[in-house]
PDB file of C-alpha atoms in Angstrom:
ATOM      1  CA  UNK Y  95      -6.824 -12.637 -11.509  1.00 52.00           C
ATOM      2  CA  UNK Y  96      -5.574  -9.510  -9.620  1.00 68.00           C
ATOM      3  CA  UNK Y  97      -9.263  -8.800  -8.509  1.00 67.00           C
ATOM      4  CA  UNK Y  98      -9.311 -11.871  -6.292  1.00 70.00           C
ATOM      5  CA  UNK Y  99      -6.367 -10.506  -4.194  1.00 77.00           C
ATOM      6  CA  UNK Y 100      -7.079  -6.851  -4.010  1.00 88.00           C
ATOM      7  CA  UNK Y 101      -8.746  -6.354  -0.495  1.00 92.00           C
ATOM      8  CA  UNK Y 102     -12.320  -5.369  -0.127  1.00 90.00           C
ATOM      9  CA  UNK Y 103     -11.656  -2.171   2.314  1.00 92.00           C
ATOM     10  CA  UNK Y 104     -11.120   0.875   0.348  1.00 93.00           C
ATOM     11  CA  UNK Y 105      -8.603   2.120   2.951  1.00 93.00           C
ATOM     12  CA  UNK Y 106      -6.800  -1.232   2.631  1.00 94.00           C
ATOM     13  CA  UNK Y 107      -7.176  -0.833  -1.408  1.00 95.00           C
ATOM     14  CA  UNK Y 108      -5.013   2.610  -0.661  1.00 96.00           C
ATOM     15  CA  UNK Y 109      -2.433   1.317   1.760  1.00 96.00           C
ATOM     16  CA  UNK Y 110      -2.113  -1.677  -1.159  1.00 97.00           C
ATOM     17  CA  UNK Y 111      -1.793   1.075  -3.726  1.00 96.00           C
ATOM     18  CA  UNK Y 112       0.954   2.941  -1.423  1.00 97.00           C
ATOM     19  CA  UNK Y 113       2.869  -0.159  -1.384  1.00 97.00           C
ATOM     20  CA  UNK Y 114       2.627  -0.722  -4.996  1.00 97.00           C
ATOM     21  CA  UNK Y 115       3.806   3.051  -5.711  1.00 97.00           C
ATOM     22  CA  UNK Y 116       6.676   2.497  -3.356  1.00 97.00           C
ATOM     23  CA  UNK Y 117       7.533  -1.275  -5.298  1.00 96.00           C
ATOM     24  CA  UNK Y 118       7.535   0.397  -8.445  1.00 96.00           C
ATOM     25  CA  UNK Y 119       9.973   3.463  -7.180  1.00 95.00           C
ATOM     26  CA  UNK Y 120      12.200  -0.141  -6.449  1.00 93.00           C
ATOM     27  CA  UNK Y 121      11.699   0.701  -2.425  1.00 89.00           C
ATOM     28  CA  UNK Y 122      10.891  -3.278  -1.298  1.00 89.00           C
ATOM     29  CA  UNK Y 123      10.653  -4.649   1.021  1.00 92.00           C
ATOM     30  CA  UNK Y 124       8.491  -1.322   2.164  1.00 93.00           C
ATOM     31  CA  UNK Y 125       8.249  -0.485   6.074  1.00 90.00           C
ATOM     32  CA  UNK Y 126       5.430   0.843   7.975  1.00 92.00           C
ATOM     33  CA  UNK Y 127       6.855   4.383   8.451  1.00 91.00           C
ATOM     34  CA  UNK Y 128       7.445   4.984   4.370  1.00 94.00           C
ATOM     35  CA  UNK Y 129       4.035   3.292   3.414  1.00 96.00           C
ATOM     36  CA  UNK Y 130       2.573   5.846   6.456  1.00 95.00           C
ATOM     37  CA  UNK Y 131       4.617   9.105   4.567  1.00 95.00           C
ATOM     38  CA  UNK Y 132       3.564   7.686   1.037  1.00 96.00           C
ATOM     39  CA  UNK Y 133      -0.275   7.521   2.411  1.00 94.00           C
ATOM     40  CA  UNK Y 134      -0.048  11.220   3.645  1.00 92.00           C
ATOM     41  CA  UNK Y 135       1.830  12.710   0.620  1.00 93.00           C
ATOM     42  CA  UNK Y 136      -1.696  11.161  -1.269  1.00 92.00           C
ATOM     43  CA  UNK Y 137      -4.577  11.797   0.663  1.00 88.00           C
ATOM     44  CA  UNK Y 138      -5.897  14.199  -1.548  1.00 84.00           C
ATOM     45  CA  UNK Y 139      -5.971  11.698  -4.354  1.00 81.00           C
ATOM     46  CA  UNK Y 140      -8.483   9.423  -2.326  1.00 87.00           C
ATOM     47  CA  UNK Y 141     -12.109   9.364  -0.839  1.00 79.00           C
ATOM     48  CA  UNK Y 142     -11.224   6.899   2.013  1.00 82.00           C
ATOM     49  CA  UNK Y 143      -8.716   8.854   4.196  1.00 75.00           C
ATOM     50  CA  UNK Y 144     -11.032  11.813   5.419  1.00 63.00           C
ATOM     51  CA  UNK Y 145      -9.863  11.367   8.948  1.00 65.00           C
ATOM     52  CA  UNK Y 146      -5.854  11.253   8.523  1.00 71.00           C
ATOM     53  CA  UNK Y 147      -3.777   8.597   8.006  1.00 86.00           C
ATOM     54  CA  UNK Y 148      -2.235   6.830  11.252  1.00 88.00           C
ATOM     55  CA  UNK Y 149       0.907   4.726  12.033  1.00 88.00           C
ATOM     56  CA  UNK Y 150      -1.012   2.074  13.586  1.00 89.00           C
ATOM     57  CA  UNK Y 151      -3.902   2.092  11.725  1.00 90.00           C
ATOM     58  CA  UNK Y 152      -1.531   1.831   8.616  1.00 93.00           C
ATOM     59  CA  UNK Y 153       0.241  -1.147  10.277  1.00 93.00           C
ATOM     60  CA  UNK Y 154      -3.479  -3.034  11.135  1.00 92.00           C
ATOM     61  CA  UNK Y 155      -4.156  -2.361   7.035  1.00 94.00           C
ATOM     62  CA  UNK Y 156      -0.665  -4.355   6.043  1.00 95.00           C
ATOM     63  CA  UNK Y 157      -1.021  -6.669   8.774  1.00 95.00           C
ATOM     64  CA  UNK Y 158      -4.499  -7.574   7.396  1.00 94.00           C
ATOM     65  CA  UNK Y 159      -3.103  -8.153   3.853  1.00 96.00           C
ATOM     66  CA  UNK Y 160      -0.220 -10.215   4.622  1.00 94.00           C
ATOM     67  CA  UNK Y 161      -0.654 -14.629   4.877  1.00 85.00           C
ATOM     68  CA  UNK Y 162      -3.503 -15.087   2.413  1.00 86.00           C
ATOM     69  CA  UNK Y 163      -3.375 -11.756   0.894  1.00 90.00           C
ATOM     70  CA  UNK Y 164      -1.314  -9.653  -1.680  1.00 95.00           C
ATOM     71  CA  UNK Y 165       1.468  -9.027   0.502  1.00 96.00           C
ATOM     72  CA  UNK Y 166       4.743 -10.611   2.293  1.00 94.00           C
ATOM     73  CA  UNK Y 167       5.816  -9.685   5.682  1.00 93.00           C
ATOM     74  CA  UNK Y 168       9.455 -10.332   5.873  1.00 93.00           C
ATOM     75  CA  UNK Y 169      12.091  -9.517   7.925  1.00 84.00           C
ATOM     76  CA  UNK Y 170      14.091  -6.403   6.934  1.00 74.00           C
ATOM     77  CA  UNK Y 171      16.350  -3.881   8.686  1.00 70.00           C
ATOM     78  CA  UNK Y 172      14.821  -0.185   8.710  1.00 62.00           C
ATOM     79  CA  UNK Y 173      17.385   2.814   7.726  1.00 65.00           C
ATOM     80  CA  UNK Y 174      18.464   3.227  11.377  1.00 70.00           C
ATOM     81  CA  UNK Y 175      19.660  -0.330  11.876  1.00 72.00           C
ATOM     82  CA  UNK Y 176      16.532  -1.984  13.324  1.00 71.00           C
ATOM     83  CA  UNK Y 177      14.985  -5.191  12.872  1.00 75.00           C
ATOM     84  CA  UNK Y 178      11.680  -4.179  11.825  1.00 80.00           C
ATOM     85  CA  UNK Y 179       8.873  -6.201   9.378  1.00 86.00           C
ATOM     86  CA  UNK Y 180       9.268  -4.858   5.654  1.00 92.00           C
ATOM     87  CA  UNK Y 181       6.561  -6.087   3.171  1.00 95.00           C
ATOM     88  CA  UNK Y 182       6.593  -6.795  -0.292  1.00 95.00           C
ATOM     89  CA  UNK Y 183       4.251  -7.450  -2.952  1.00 95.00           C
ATOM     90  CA  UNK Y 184       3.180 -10.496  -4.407  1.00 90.00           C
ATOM     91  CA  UNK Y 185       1.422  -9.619  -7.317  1.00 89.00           C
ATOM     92  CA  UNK Y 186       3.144  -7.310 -10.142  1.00 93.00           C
ATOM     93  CA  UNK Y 187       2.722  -3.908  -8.828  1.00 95.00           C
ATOM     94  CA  UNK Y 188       1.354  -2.748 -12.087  1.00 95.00           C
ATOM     95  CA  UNK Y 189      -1.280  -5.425 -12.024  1.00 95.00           C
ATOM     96  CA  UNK Y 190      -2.426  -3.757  -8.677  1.00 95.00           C
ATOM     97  CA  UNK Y 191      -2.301  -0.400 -10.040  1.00 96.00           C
ATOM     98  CA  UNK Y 192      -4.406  -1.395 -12.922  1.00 95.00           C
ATOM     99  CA  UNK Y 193      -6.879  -3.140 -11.116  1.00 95.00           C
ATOM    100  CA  UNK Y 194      -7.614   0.225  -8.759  1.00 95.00           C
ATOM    101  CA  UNK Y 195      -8.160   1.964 -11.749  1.00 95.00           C
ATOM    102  CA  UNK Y 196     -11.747   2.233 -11.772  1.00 94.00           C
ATOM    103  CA  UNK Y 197     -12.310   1.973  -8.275  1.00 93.00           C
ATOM    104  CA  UNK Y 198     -14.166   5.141  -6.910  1.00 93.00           C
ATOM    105  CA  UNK Y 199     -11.711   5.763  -3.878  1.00 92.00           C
ATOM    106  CA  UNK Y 200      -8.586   5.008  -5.101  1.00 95.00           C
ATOM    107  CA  UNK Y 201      -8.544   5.451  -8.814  1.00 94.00           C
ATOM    108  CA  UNK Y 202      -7.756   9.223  -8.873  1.00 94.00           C
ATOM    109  CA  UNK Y 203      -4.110   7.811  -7.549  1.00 95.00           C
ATOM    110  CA  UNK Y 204      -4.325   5.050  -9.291  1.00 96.00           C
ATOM    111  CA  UNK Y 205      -4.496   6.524 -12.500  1.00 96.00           C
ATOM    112  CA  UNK Y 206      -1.784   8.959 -11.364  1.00 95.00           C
ATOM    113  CA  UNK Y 207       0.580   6.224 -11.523  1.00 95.00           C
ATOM    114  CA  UNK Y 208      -0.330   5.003 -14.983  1.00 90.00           C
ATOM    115  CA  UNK Y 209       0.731   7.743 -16.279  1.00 72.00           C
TER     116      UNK Y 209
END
């Protein structure tokens, strides 16, 4: 069950919900930087992002979700040429988007992207 693997954090829940926006625009494997712009471009949709939405605190969120959790880190080359760590979703990105539905600080976005 998607619930199992959707991280308990509600700013981790939107940085998970960033990547799964950016997987379903086919954009994986997803860097730091775009997840960081996507973020930005949707505070307004969330309750857990009062205080801005940072490069490295962006990074700590994926970093946290990656082994056991719902994402991948993987090797990819950023749009400059650079070795950098992409990440890409294990579960189906709709799954994720549909199981942030109802949540009360992410489901305003969530349900944006249902529709």
């Amino acid at each position: 069950m998607i619930e199992e693997t959707l991280p308990e954090r509600p700013f981790q829940r939107f940085v998970l919900l960033a990547v799964a926006d950016l997987t379903l625009d086919d954009r994986e494997p997803v860097h730091s930087f775009v997840v960081r712009e996507r973020c930005t471009a949707r505070t307004t949709d969330v309750t857990c992002a009062e205080g801005g939405v940072e490069r490295a605190v962006i990074l700590r969120a994926l970093e946290s979700m990656t082994g056991d959790g719902p994402l991948t880190e993987v090797e990819a080359t950023s749009p400059v040429g650079k070795g950098r760590p992409g990440y890409e979703l294990d579960p189906d990105p709709t799954a994720v988007v549909d199981g942030l539905v109802h949540d009360s600080t992410v489901g305003d976005y969530a349900t944006s992207l249902r529709d």
